[in-house]
Short mmCIF file of C-alpha atoms and ligand atoms in Angstrom, two decimals:
data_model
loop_
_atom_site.label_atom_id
_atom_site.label_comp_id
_atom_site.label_asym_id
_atom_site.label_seq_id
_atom_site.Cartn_x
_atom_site.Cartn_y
_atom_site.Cartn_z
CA UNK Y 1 6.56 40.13 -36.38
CA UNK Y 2 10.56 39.46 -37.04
CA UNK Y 3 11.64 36.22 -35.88
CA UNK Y 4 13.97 36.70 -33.19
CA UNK Y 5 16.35 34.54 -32.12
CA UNK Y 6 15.03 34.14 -28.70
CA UNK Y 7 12.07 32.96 -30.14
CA UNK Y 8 13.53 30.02 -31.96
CA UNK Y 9 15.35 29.08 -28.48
CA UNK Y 10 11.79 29.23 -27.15
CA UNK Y 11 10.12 27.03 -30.00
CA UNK Y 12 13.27 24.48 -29.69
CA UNK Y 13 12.90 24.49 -25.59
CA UNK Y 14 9.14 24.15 -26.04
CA UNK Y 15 9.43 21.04 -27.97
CA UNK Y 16 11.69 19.74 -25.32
CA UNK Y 17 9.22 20.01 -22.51
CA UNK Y 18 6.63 18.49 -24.58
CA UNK Y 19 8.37 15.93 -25.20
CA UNK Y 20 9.32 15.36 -21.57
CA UNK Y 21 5.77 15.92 -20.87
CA UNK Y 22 4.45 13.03 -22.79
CA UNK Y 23 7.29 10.86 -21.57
CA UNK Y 24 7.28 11.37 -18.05
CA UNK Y 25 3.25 11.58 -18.36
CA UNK Y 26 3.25 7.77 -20.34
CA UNK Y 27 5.23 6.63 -17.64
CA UNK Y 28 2.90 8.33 -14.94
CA UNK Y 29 -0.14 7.13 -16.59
CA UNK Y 30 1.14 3.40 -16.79
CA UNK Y 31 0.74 3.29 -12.76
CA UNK Y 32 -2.52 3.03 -13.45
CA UNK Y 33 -3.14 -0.05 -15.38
CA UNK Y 34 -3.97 -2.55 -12.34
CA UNK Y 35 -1.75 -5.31 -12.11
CA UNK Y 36 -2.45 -8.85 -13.54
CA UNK Y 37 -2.49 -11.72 -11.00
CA UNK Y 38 -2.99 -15.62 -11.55
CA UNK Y 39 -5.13 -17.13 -8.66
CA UNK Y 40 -4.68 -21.16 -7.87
CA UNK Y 41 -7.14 -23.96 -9.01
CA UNK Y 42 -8.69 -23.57 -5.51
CA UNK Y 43 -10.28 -20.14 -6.44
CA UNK Y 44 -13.79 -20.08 -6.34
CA UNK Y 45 -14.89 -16.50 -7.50
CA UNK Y 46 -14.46 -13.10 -7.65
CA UNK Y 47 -16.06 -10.01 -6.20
CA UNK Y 48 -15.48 -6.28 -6.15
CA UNK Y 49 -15.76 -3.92 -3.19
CA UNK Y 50 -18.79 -1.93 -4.74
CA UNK Y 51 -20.77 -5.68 -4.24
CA UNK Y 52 -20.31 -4.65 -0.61
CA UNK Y 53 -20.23 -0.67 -0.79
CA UNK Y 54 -21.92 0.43 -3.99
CA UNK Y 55 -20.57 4.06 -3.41
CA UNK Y 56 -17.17 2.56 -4.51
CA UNK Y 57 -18.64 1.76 -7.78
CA UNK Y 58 -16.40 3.45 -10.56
CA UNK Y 59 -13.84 4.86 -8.74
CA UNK Y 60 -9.93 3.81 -7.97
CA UNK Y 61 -10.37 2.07 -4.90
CA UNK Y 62 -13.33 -0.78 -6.31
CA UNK Y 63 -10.83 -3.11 -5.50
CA UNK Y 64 -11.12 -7.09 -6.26
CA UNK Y 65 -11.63 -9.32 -3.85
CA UNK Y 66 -10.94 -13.49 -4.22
CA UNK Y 67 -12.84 -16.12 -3.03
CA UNK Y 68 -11.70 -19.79 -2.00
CA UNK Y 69 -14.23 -21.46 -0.81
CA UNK Y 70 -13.79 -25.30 0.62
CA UNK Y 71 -16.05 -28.42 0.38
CA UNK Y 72 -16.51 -28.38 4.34
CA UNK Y 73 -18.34 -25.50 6.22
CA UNK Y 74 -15.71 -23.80 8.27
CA UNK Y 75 -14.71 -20.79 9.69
CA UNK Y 76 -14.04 -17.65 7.31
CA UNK Y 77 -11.01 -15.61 7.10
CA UNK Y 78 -9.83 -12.53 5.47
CA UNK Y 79 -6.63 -11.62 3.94
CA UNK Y 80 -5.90 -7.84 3.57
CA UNK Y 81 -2.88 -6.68 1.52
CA UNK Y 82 -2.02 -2.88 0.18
CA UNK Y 83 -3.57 -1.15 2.77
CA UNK Y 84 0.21 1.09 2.39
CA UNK Y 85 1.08 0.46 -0.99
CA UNK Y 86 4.72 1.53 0.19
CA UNK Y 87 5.09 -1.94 2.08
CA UNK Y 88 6.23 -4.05 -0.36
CA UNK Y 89 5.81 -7.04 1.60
CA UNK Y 90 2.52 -6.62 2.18
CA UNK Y 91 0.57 -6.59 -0.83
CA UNK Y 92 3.31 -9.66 -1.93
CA UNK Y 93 2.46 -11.98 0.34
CA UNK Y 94 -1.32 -11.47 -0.64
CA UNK Y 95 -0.37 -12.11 -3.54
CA UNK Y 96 1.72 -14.85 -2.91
CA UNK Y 97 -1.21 -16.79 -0.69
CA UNK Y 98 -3.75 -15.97 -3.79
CA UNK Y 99 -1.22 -17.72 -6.29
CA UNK Y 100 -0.93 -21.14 -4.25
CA UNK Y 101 -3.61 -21.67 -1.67
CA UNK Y 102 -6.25 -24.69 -1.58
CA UNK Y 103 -8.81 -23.98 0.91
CA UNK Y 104 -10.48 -27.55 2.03
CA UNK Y 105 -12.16 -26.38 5.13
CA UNK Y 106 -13.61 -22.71 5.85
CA UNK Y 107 -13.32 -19.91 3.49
CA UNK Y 108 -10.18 -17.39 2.89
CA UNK Y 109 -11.27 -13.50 1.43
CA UNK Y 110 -8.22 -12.05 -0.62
CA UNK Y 111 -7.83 -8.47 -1.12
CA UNK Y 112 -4.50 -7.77 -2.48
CA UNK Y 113 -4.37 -4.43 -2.93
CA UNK Y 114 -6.75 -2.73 -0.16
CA UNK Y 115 -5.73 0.59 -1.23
CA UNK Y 116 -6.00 0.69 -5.17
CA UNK Y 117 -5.22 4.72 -5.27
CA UNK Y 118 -2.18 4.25 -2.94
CA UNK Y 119 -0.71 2.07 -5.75
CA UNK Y 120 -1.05 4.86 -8.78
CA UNK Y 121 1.39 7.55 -7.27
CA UNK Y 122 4.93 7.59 -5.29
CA UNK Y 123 4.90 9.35 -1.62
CA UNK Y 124 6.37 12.44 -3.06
CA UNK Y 125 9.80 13.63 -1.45
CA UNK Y 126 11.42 9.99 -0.70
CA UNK Y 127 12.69 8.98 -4.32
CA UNK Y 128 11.32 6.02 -4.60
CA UNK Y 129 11.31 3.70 -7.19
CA UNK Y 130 7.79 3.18 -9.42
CA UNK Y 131 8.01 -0.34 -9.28
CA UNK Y 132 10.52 -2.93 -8.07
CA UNK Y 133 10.87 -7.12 -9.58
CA UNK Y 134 10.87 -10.26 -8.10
CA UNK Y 135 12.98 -12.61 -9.96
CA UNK Y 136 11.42 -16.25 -10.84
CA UNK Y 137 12.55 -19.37 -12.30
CA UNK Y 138 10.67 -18.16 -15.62
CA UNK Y 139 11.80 -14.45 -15.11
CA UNK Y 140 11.16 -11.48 -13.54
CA UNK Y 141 7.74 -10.48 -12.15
CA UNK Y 142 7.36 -6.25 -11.99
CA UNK Y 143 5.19 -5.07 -8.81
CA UNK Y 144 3.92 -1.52 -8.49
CA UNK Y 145 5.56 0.39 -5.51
CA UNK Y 146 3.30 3.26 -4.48
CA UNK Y 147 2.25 5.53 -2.11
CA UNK Y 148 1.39 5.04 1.79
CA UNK Y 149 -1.77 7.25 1.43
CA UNK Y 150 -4.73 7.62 -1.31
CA UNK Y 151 -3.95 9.07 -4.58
CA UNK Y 152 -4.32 12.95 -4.26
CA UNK Y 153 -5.78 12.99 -7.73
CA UNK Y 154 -8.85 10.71 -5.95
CA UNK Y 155 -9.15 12.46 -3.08
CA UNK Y 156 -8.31 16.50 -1.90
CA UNK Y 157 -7.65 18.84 -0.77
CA UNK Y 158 -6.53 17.45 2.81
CA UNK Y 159 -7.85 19.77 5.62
CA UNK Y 160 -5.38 21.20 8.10
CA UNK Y 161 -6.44 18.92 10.50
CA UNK Y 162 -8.39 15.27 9.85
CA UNK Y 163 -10.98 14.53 12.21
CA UNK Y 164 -11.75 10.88 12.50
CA UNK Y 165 -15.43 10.07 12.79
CA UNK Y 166 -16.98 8.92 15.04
CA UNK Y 167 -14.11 9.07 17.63
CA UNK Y 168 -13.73 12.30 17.10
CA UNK Y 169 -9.38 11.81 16.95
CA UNK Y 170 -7.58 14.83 15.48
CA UNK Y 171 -4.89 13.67 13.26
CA UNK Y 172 -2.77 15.71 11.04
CA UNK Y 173 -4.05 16.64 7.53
CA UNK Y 174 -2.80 14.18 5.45
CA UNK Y 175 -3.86 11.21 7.56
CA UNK Y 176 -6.89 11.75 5.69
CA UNK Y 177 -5.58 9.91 3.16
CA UNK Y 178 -4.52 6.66 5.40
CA UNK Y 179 -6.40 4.03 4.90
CA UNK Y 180 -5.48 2.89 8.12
CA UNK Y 181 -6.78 5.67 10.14
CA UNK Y 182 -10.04 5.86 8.54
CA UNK Y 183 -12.23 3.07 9.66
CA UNK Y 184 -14.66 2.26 10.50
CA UNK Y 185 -15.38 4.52 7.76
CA UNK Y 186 -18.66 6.39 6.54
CA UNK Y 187 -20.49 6.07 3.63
CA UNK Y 188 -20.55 10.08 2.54
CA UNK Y 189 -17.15 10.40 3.63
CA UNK Y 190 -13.94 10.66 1.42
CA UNK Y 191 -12.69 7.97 -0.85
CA UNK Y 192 -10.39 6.62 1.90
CA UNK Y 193 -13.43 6.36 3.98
CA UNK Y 194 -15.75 4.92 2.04
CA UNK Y 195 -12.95 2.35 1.36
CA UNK Y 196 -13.06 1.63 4.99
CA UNK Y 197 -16.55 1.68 5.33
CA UNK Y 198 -16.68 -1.00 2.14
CA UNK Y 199 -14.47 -3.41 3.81
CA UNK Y 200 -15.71 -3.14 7.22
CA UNK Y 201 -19.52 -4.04 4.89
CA UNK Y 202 -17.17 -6.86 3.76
CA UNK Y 203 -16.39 -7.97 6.91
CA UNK Y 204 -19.88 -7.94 8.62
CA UNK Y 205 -21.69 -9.67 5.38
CA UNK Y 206 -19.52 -12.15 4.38
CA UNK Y 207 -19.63 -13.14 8.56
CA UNK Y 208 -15.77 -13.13 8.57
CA UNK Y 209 -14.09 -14.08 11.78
CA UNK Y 210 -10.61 -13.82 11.40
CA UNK Y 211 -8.97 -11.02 9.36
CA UNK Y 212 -5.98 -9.83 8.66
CA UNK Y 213 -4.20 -6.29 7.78
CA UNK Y 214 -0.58 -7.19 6.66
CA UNK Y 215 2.06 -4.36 7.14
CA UNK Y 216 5.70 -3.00 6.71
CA UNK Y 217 7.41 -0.21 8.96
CA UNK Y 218 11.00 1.19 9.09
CA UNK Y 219 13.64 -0.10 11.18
CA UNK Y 220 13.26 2.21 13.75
CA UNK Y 221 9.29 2.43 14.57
CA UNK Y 222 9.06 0.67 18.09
CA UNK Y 223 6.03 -1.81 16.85
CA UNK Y 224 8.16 -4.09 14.26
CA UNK Y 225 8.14 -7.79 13.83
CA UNK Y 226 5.27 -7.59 15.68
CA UNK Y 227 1.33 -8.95 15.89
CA UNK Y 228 -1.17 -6.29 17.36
CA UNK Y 229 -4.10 -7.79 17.81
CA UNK Y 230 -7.55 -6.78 19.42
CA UNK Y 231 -7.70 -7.63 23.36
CA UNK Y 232 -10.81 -9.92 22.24
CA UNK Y 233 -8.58 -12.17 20.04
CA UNK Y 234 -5.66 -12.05 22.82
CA UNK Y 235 -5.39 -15.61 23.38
CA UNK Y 236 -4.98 -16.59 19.97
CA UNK Y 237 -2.64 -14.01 19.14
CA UNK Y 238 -0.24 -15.60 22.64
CA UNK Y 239 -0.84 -18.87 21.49
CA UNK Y 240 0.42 -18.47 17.81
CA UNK Y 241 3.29 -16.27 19.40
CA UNK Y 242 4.40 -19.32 21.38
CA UNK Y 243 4.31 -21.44 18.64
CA UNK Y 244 6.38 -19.47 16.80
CA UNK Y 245 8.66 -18.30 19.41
CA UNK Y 246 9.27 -22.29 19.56
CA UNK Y 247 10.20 -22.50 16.01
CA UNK Y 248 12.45 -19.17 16.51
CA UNK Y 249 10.44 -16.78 14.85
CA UNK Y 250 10.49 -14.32 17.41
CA UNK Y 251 7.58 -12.02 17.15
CA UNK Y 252 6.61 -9.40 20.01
CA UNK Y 253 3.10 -9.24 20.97
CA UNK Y 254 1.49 -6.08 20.83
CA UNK Y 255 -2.03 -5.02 21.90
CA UNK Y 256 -4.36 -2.56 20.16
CA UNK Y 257 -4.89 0.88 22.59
CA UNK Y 258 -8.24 0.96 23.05
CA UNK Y 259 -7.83 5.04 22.17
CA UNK Y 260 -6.23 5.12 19.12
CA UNK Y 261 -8.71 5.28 16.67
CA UNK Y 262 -9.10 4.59 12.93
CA UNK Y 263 -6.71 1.91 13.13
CA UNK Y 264 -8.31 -1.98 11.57
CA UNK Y 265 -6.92 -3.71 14.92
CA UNK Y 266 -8.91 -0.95 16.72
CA UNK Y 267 -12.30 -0.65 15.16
CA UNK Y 268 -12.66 -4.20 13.19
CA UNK Y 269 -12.60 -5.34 16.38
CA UNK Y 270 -15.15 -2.65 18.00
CA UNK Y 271 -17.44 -2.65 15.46
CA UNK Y 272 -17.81 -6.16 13.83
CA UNK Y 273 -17.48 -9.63 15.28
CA UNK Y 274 -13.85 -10.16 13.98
CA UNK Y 275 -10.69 -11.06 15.28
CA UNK Y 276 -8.60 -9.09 13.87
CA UNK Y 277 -4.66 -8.86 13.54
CA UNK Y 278 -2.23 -6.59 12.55
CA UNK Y 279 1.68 -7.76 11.33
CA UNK Y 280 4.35 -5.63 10.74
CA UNK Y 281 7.58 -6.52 9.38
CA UNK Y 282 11.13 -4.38 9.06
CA UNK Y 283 11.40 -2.77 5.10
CA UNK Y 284 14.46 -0.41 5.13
CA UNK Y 285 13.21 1.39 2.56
CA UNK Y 286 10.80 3.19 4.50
CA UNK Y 287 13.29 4.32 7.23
CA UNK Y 288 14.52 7.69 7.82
CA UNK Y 289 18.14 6.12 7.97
CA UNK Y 290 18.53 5.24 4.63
CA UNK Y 291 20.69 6.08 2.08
CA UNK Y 292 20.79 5.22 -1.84
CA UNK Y 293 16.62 4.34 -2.53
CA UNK Y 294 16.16 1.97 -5.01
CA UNK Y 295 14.26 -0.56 -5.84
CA UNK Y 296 17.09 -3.32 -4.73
CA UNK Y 297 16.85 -1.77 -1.36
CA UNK Y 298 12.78 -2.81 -1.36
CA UNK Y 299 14.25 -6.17 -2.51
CA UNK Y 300 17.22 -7.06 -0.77
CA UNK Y 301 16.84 -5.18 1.79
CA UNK Y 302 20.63 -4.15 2.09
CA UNK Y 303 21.46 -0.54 3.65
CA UNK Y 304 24.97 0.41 4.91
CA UNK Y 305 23.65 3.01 6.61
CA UNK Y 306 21.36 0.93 8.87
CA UNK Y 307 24.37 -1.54 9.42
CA UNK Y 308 25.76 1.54 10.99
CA UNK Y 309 23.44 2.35 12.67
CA UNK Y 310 23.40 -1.32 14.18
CA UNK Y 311 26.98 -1.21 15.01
CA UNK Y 312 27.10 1.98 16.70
CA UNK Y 313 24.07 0.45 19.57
CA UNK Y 314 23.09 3.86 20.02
CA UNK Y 315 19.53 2.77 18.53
CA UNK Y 316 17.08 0.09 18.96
CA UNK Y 317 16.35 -1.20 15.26
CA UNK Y 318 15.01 -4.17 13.36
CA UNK Y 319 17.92 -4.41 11.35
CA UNK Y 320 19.98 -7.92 10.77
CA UNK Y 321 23.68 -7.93 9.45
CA UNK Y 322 22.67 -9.08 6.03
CA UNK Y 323 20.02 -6.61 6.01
CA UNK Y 324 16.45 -7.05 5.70
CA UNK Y 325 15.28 -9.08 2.55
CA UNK Y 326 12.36 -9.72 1.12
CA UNK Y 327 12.08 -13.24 1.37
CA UNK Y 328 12.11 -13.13 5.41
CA UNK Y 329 9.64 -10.94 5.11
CA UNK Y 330 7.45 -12.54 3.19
CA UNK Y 331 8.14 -15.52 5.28
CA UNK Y 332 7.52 -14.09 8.73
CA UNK Y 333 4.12 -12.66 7.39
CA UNK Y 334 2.75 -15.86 6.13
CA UNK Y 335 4.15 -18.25 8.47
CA UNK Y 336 2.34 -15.52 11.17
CA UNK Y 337 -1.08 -15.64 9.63
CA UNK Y 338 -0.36 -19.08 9.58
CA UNK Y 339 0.20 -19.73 12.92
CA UNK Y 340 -2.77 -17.25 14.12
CA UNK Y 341 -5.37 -19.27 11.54
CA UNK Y 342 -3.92 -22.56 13.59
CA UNK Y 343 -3.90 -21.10 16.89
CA UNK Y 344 -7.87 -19.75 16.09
CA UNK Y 345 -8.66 -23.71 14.68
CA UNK Y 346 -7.05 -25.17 17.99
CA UNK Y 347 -9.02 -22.94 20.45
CA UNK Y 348 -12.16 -24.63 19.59
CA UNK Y 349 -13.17 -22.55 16.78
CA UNK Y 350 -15.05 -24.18 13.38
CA UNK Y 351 -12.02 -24.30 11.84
CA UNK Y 352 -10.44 -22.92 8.51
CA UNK Y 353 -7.76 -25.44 6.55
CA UNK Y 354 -5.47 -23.57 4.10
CA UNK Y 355 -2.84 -26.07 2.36
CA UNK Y 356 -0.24 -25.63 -0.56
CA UNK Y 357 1.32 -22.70 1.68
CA UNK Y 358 4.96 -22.77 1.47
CA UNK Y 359 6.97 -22.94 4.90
CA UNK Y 360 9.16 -20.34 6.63
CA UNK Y 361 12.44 -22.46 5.45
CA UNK Y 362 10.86 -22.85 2.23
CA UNK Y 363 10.39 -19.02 1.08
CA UNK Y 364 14.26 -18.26 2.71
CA UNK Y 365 15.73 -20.88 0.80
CA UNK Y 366 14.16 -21.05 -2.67
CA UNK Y 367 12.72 -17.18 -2.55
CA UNK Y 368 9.52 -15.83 -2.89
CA UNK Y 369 9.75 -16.00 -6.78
CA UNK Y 370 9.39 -19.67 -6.81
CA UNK Y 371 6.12 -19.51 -4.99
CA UNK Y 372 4.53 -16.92 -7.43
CA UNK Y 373 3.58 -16.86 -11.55
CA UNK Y 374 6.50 -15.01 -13.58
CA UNK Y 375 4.13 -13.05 -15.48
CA UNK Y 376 4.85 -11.75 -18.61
CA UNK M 1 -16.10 18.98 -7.03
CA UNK M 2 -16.52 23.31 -7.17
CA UNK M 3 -12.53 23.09 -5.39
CA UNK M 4 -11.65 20.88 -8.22
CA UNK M 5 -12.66 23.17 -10.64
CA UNK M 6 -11.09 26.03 -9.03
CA UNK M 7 -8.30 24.23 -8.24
CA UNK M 8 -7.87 23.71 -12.59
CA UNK M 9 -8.67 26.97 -12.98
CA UNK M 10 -5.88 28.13 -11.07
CA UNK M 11 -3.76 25.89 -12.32
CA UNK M 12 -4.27 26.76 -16.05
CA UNK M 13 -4.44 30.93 -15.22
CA UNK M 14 -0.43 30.28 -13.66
CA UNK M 15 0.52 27.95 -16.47
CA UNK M 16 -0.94 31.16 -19.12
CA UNK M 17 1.18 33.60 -16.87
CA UNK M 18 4.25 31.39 -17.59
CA UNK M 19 3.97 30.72 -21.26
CA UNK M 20 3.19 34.65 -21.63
CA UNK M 21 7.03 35.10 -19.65
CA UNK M 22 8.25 32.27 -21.52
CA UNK M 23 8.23 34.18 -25.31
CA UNK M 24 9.14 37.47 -23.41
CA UNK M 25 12.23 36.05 -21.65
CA UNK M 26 15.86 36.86 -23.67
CA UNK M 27 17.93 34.90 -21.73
CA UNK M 28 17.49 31.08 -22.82
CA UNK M 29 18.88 29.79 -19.90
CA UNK M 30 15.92 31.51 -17.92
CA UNK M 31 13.15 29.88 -20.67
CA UNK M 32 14.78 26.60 -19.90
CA UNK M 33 14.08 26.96 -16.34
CA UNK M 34 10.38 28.50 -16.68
CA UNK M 35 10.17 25.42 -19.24
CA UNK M 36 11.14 22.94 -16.66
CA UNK M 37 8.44 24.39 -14.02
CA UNK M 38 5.83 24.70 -17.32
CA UNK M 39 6.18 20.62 -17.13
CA UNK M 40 5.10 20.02 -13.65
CA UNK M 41 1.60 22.54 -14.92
CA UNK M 42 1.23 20.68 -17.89
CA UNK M 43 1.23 17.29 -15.98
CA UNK M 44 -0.98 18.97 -13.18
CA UNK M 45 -3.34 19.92 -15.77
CA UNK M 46 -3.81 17.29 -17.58
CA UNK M 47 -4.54 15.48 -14.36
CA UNK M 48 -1.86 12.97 -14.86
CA UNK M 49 0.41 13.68 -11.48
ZN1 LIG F 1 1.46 0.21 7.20
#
């Protein structure tokens, strides 16, 4: 065989794409190191999902879970971040609450990342950024940004259309993948059920009776800065939206529909003895509005095009002036579960004492870097 | 877990195809193109994306 010269191009091209193979593939495979986070003093222990939900063992979505535990006997609580890995917010303010709370009374669950497989992978299509920092007094701290649904490398093929069991709920395909549209989950079902399944296990053994599924949306969905909440928790959710309306921190209140299945304000409620609550906040990121994606927009929030949109008054958006950073929030989601944990201790409940939690005022003004570790 | 397989299979067979069109092609700014779709295999294959 002669060496032709349209083999050399072909060895020379071939070297390039192996070489952007292994970079792009490094930098692919690094989403799946799991993140390093530094709980407070007050932590008592750790679990893992599987301790609930053995069928979890091994795979992506064996997710930690914190324990702080106080001295008195109180009323337990559950934190759930990174049920969408795409809502920044979310999974930070976990985060944030697992870095500086002291538990005296009752017990607080943390998971911060609900959705482990969510976190390895981008939503493909929406160029966004792998990961996006939080600056701190001692540096910048790197988050993973990921994807709203369940790695497809952990869980496929999606059927054309999802069926949610038991309800019976057709959803489209991918929904399959969305963690929350998939409780109250079965043991022998996908990965994204038997995640569900495994924290509703969590929620029923551990005799939790206030939880909480923290969440980002775009400007534009209709159920933003909002609390949904399960009609069986309805006067606490009123009562912390009061307070809060009195600080001016206005926050709509928003019901679960009793027929919309798979969702954790829905069938927590229906099929343990929670109270559960679901908080959304405004992330311009995830809106179909935006323009330049980057991972300053998951940050500071800032898009022209949503300003625009704001100007014109031809839609109804959760969109300020100066945009929609991430310190506000961060602050509206813990000064919310806050609020509801106060509003559930004054209704007569055995109550549940969180302290070292930094006020709304306190997370706009000094950011939501000085309230976490700078990691390395 | 018999999808998966099939699904790699598949997968692999394709990527074959294009490395087979790959030496045969003349033109190189047609093997930089079937290069640049012989990435998104290679990554599929390997299970990485
Ligand atoms: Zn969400």
């Amino acid at each position: 065989m002669t060496l032709e010269k349209k083999h050399i191009s072909a060895a020379i091209i071939l070297i390039a794409a192996a070489v952007i193979s292994i970079i792009t593939g490094r930098q692919f495979l690094a989403k799946h190191y799991p993140e390093t986070f530094y709980p407070s003093p007050g932590l008592t222990r750790t679990g893992k999902l599987s301790d609930y939900f053995s069928g979890l063992q091994g795979t992506e979505n064996d997710s930690r879970v914190y324990f702080f535990e106080g001295e008195e006997e109180g009323s337990t609580v559950l934190l759930l971040g990174g049920t969408h890995p795409n809502e920044a917010a979310s999974g930070l303010v976990a985060v944030l609450v697992l870095e500086n709370v002291e538990v005296t009374v009752g017990r607080l669950i943390v998971i911060p990342r609900a959705n482990r497989s969510g976190f390895t992978v981008n939503d493909p299509m929406e160029a966004h950024p792998q990961y996006y920092s939080i600056p701190t007094p001692n540096g910048e701290r790197r988050f993973k940004y990921g994807s709203r649904l369940t790695s497809p490398l952990d869980q496929w093929p999606d059927p054309l259309v999802y069926s949610h069991r038991p309800s019976g709920q057709r959803l489209s395909g991918f929904e399959t993948r969305n963690l929350n549209r998939a409780y109250p989950g079965r043991p022998d079902g996908s990965l994204t059920e038997k995640t569900a399944y495994g924290i509703v296990q969590l929620i029923k053994k551990e005799n939790v009776n206030v939880a909480f599924d923290l969440h980002e949306a775009a400007p534009e969905i209709p159920i933003i800065n909002a609390i949904v909440y399960h009609e069986k928790a309805e006067e606490v959710a009123l009562n912390a939206i009061f307070e809060l309306e009195m600080e001016g921190i206005s926050v709509s209140p928003e019901l679960s529909p009793s027929n919309f299945h798979g969702l954790s304000h829905r069938e927590w409620g229906d099929y343990t003895d929670v109270y559960p609550f679901l908080m959304e906040t405004s992330n311009p990121i995830q809106g179909r509005l935006r323009g330049e994606t980057s991972a300053e927009l998951i940050v500071e929030g800032v898009s022209p095009e949503y300003r625009m949109a704001l100007e014109s008054g031809a839609l109804q958006i959760a969109y300020k002036e100066t945009g929609e950073p991430i310190e506000r929030r961060v602050a509206r989601h813990v000064t919310c579960f806050r609020r509801v944990i106060e509003a559930y201790n004054q209704l007569g409940n055995k109550p549940v004492i969180l302290e070292n939690l930094p006020e709304y005022e306190d997370i706009l003004q000094n950011g939501v870097g000085a309230y976490i570790v700078a990691g390395k | 877990m018999i999808l998966y397989w099939i699904y790699i299979v598949i997968t692999a067979f394709i990527f074959i195809m294009l490395m087979m069109e790959f030496w045969k092609e003349d033109d190189w700014r047609k093997q930089i193109a079937i290069a640049m779709v012989m990435v998104v295999f290679i990554l599929r294959i390997l299970q990485i994306r």
